[in-house]
Coordinates of C-alpha atoms in Angstrom, one line a residue:
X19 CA 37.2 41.0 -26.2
X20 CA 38.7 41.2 -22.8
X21 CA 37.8 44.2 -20.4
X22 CA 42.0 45.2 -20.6
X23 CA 42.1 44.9 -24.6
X24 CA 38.8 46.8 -25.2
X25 CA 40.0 49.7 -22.5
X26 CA 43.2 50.3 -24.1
X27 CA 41.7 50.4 -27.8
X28 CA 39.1 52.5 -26.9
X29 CA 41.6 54.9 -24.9
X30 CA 43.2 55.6 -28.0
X31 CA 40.3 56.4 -29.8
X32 CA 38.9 58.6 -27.6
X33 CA 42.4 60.6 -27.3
X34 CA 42.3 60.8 -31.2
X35 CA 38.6 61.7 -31.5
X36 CA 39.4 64.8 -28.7
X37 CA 40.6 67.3 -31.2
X38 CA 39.1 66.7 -34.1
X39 CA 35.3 65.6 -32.3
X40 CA 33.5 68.8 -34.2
X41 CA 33.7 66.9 -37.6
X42 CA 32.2 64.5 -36.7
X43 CA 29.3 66.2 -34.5
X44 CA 29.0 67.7 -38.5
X45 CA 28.7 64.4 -40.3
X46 CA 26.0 62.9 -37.8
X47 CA 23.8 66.0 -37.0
X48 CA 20.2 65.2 -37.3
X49 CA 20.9 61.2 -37.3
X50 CA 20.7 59.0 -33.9
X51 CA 24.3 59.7 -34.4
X52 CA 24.3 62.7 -33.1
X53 CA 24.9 61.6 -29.3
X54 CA 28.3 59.7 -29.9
X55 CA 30.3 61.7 -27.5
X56 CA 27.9 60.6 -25.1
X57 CA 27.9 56.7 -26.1
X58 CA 32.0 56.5 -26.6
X59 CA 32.2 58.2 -22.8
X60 CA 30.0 56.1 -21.3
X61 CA 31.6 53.0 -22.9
X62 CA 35.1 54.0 -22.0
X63 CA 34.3 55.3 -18.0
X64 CA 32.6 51.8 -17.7
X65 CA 35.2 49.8 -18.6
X66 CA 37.3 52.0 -16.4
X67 CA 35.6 51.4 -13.6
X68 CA 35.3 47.8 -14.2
X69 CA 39.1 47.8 -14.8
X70 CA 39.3 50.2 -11.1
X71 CA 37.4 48.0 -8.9
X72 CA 37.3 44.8 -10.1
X73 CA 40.4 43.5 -12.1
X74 CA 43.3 42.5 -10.0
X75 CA 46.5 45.1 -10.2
X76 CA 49.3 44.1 -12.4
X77 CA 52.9 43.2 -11.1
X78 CA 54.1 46.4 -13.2
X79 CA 52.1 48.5 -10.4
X80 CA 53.0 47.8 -7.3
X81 CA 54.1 50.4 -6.1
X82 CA 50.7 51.6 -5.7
X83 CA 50.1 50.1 -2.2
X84 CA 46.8 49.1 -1.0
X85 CA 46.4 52.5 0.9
X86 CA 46.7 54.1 -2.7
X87 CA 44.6 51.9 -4.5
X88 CA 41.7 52.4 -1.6
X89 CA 42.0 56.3 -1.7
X90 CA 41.8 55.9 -5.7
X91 CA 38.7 54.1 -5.4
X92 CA 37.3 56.0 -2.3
X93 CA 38.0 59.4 -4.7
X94 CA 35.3 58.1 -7.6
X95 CA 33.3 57.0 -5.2
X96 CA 33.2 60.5 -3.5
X97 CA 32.9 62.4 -6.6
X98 CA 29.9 59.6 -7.6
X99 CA 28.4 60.6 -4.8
X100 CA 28.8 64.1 -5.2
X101 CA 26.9 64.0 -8.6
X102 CA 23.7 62.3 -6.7
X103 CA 23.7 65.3 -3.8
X104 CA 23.5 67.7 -6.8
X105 CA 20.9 65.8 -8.8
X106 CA 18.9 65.7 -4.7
X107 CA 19.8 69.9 -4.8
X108 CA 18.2 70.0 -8.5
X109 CA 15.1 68.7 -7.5
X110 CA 14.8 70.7 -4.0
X111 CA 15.6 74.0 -5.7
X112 CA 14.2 73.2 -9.5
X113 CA 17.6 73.4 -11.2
X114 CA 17.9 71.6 -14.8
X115 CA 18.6 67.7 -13.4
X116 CA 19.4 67.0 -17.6
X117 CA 22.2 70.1 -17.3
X118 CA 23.7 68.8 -14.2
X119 CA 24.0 64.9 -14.9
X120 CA 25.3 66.5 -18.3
X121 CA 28.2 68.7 -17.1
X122 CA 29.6 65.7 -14.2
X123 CA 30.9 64.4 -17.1
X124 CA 33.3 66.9 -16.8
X125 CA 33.6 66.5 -13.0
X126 CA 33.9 62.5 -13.3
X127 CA 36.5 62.3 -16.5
X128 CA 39.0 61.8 -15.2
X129 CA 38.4 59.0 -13.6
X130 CA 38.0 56.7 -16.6
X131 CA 41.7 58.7 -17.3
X132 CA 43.2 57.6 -14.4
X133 CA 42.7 53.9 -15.0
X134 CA 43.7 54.0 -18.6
X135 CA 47.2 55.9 -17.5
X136 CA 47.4 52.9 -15.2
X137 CA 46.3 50.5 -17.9
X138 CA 49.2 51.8 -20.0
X139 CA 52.0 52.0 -17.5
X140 CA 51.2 47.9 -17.0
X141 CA 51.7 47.0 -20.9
X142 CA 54.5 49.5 -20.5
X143 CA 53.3 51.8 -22.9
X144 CA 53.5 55.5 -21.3
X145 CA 56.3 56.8 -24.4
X146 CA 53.9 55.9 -27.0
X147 CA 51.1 57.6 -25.0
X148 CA 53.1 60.5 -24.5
X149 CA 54.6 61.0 -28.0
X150 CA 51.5 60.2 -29.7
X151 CA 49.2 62.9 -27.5
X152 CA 52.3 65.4 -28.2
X153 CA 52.5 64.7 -32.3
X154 CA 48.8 64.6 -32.0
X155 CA 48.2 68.1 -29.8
X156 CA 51.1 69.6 -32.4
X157 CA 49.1 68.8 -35.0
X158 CA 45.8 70.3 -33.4
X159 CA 48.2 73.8 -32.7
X160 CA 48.9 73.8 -36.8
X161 CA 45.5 73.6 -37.4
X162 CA 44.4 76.3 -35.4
X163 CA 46.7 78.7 -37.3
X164 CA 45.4 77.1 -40.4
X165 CA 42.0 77.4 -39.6
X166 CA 42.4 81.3 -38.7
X167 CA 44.3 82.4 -42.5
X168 CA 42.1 79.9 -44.7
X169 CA 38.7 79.1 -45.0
X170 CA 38.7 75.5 -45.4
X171 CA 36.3 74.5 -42.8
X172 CA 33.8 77.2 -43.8
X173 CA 30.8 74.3 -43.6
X174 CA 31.5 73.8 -40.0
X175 CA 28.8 75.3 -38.2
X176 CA 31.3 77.0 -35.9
X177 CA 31.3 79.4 -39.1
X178 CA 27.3 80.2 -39.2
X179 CA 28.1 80.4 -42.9
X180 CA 30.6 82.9 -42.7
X181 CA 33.0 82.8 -44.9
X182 CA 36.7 84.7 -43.8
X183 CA 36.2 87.3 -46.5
X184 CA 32.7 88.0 -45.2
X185 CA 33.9 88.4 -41.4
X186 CA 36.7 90.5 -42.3
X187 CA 34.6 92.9 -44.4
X188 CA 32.3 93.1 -41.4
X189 CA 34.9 94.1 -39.0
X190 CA 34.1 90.8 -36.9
X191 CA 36.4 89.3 -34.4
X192 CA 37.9 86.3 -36.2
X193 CA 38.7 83.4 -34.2
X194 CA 39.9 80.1 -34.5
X195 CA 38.9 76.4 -33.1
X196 CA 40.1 74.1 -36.0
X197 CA 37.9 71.0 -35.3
X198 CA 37.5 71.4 -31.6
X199 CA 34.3 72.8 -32.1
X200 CA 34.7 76.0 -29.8
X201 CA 37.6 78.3 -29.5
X202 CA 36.7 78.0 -25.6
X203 CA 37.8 74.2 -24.9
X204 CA 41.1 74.1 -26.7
X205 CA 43.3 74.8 -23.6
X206 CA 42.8 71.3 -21.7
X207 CA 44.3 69.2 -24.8
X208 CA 46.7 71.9 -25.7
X209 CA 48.0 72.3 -22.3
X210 CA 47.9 68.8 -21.9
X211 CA 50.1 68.3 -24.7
X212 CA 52.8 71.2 -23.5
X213 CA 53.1 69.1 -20.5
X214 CA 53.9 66.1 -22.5
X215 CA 56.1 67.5 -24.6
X216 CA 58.3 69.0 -22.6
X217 CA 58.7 65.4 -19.8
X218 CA 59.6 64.3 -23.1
X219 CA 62.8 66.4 -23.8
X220 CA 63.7 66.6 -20.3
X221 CA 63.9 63.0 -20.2
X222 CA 65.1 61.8 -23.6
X223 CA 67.8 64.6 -23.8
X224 CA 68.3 64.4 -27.5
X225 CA 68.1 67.6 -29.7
X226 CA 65.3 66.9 -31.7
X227 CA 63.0 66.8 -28.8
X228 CA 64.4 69.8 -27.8
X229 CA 63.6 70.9 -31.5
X230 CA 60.3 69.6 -31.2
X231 CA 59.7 71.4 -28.0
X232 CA 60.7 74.8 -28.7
X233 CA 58.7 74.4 -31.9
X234 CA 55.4 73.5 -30.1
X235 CA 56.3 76.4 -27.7
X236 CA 55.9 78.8 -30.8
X237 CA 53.2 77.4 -32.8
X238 CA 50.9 75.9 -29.5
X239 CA 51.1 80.5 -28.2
X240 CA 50.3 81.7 -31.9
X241 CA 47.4 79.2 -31.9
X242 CA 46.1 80.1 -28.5
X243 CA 46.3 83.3 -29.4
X244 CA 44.0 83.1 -32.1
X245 CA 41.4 81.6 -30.5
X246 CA 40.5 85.1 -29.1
X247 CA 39.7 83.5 -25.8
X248 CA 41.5 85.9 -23.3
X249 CA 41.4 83.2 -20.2
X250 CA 42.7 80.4 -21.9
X251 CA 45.4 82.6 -23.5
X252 CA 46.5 84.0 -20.1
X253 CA 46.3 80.3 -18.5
X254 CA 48.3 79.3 -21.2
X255 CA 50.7 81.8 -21.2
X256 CA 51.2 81.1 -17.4
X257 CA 51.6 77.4 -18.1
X258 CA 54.1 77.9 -20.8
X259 CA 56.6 80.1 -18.3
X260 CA 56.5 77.5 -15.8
X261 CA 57.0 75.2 -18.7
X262 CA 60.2 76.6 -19.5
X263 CA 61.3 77.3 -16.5
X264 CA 61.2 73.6 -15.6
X265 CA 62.8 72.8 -18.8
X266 CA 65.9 75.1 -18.4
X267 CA 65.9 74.2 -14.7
X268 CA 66.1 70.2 -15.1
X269 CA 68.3 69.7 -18.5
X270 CA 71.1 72.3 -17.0
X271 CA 71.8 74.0 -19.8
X272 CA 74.1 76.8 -19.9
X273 CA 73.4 79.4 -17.4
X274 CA 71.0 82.0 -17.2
X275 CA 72.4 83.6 -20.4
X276 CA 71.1 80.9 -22.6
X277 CA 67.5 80.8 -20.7
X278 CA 67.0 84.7 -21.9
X279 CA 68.8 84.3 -25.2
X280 CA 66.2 81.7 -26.3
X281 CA 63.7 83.3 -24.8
X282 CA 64.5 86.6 -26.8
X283 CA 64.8 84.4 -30.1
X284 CA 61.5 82.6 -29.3
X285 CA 59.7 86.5 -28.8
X286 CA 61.5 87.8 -32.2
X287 CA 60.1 84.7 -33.8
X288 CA 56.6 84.8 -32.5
X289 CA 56.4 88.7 -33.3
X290 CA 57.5 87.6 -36.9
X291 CA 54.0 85.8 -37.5
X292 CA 52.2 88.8 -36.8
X293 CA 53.3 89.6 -40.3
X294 CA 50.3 87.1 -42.0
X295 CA 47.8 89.5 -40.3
X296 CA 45.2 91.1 -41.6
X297 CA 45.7 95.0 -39.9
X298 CA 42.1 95.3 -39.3
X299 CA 41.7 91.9 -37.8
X300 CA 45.3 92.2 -35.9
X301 CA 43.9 96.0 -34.7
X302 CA 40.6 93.8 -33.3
X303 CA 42.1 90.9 -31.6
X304 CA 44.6 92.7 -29.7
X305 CA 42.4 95.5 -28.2
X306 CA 40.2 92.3 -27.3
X307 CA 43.0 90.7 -25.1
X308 CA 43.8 94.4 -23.8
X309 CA 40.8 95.1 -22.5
X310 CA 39.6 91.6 -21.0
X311 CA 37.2 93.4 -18.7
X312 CA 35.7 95.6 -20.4
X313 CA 32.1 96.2 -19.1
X314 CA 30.6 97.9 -22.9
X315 CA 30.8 94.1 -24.1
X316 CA 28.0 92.6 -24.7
X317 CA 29.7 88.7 -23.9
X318 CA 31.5 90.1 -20.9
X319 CA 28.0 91.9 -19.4
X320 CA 25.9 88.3 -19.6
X321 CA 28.9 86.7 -18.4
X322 CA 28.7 89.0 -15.4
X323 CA 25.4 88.9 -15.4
X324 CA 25.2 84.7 -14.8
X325 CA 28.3 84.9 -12.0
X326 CA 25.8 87.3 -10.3
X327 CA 22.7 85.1 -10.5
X328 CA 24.6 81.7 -9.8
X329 CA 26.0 83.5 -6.6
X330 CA 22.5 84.9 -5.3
X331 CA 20.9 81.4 -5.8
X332 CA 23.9 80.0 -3.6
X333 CA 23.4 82.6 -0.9
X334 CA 19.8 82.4 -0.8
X335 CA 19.7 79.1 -0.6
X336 CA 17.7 77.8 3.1
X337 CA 19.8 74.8 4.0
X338 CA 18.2 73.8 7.4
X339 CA 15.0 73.4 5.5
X340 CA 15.9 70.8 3.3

């Protein structure tokens, strides 16, 4: 299969995989299996690369100019680079070489991204890309609200086989990931998907994108919010001001009176799902996002605790006698 073909089928699989990888880290645990995050990423990022350096730009992008193309490929090989100098620190200071080479994946990502958007553009296929990763991420921000109310992914081992009526009863923070396998790594996709979804009603300027935005708007914050993860709920709720900020701000719509009146209506709405709470759980959730700092928990004290360690190794650290 050519190198274009295979990069563009795979693409899409991994952006469908993304959200819903936890079911499948379920299905394959204790079987060789169990590493296909690993396998699918290193299959796609090498074709990537291949596709980067070695296959000849299309017609559809030129304007990418040699000068662009050159600082594309002098960027991945700086961040390749960057990986070996912190394997070479790993050995000189005895850091974990396995938990290093493991987390670049998230430092060297977006490489094998950057081609496939440019693999995409060429078979003129950014729309689909963008409306599928937007229907896609909307579905994700249903699940997360469906994941919090009902029990249906129980077996997960997110749960550690608690069931909903057993958390509540025990007065523990309930908090949802749907099938992204933490409540901590939702914001990337979900956020990525806002960004979509509102380039596409800004551009397409029909109502049921603006229907389809307004509706992600509400259902992507209540999702986020249940999550109980109090920096990826801030982030978000940052990203989704400037969100519609822009969006007001680029289709022109009526004046500053319609920016607050739908802002006012998307509030009243939002407050209105508050309503499926349990009060005991709502009463535990909220005084966790009001109090993001505060030093008598026992996950904000190790987190404080790590910072505080990873800063000392840094400053301790004896350059000149490397």
């Amino acid at each position: 299969m050519p190198i274009k073909k295979s990069l563009f089928i795979i693409g899409w699989v991994c952006l469908t995989l993304l959200p819903i990888h936890a079911i499948f880290n379920w299905l394959f645990e204790g079987t060789p299996l169990v590493i296909w995050k690993q396998l699918l990423f290193f299959v796609f990022n090498s074709l990537a690369f291949y596709y980067l350096f070695f296959i000849q730009k299309s017609t559809h992008l030129k304007s990418l100019g040699s000068k662009e193309w050159l600082s594309l490929k002098l960027l991945v090989l700086m961040m390749l680079s960057s990986i070996l100098l912190m394997v070479f620190f790993a050995f000189v200071y005895n850091f974990s070489v396995y938990r290093i080479v493991y987390s670049a994946i998230a430092y060297t990502g977006f490489i094998g991204a950057i081609s496939y958007v440019l693999l995409v553009v060429e078979k003129d296929r950014l729309f689909n890309l963008f409306l599928f990763v937007s229907l896609l991420s909307f579905f994700s921000c249903i699940g997360l609200v469906l994941d919090y109310f009902y029990d249906f992914l129980y077996f997960l081992p997110k749960s550690q086989g608690l069931t909903m009526e057993m958390e509540i009863e025990a007065g523990y923070l309930r908090r949802s990931s749907f099938l992204f396998g933490a409540s901590t790594v939702i914001l990337p996709f979900i956020g990525m998907g806002l960004v979509f979804v509102t380039i596409l009603a800004i551009v397409c300027k029909a109502y049921r994108y603006d229907l389809f935005y307004f509706s992600y708007m509400m259902i992507s914050l209540f999702g986020m919010f249940l999550t109980g993860s109090r920096t990826q709920f801030i982030l978000y709720c940052f990203l989704l001001l400037i969100s519609y900020i822009v969006f007001f701000t680029k289709r022109h719509l009526a004046g500053i009176s319609s920016f607050f009146v739908m802002l006012i209506l998307f509030i009243y709405v939002f407050d209105g799902m508050f309503s499926f709470f349990d009060a005991e759980q709502l009463k535990i959730i909220i005084t966790r996002y009001i109090n993001p700092l505060d030093a008598t928990e026992a996950g904000n004290n190790t987190r404080f605790d790590s910072w505080l360690l990873g800063i000392k190794s840094i400053t301790e650290m004896d350059f000149t006698q490397i």
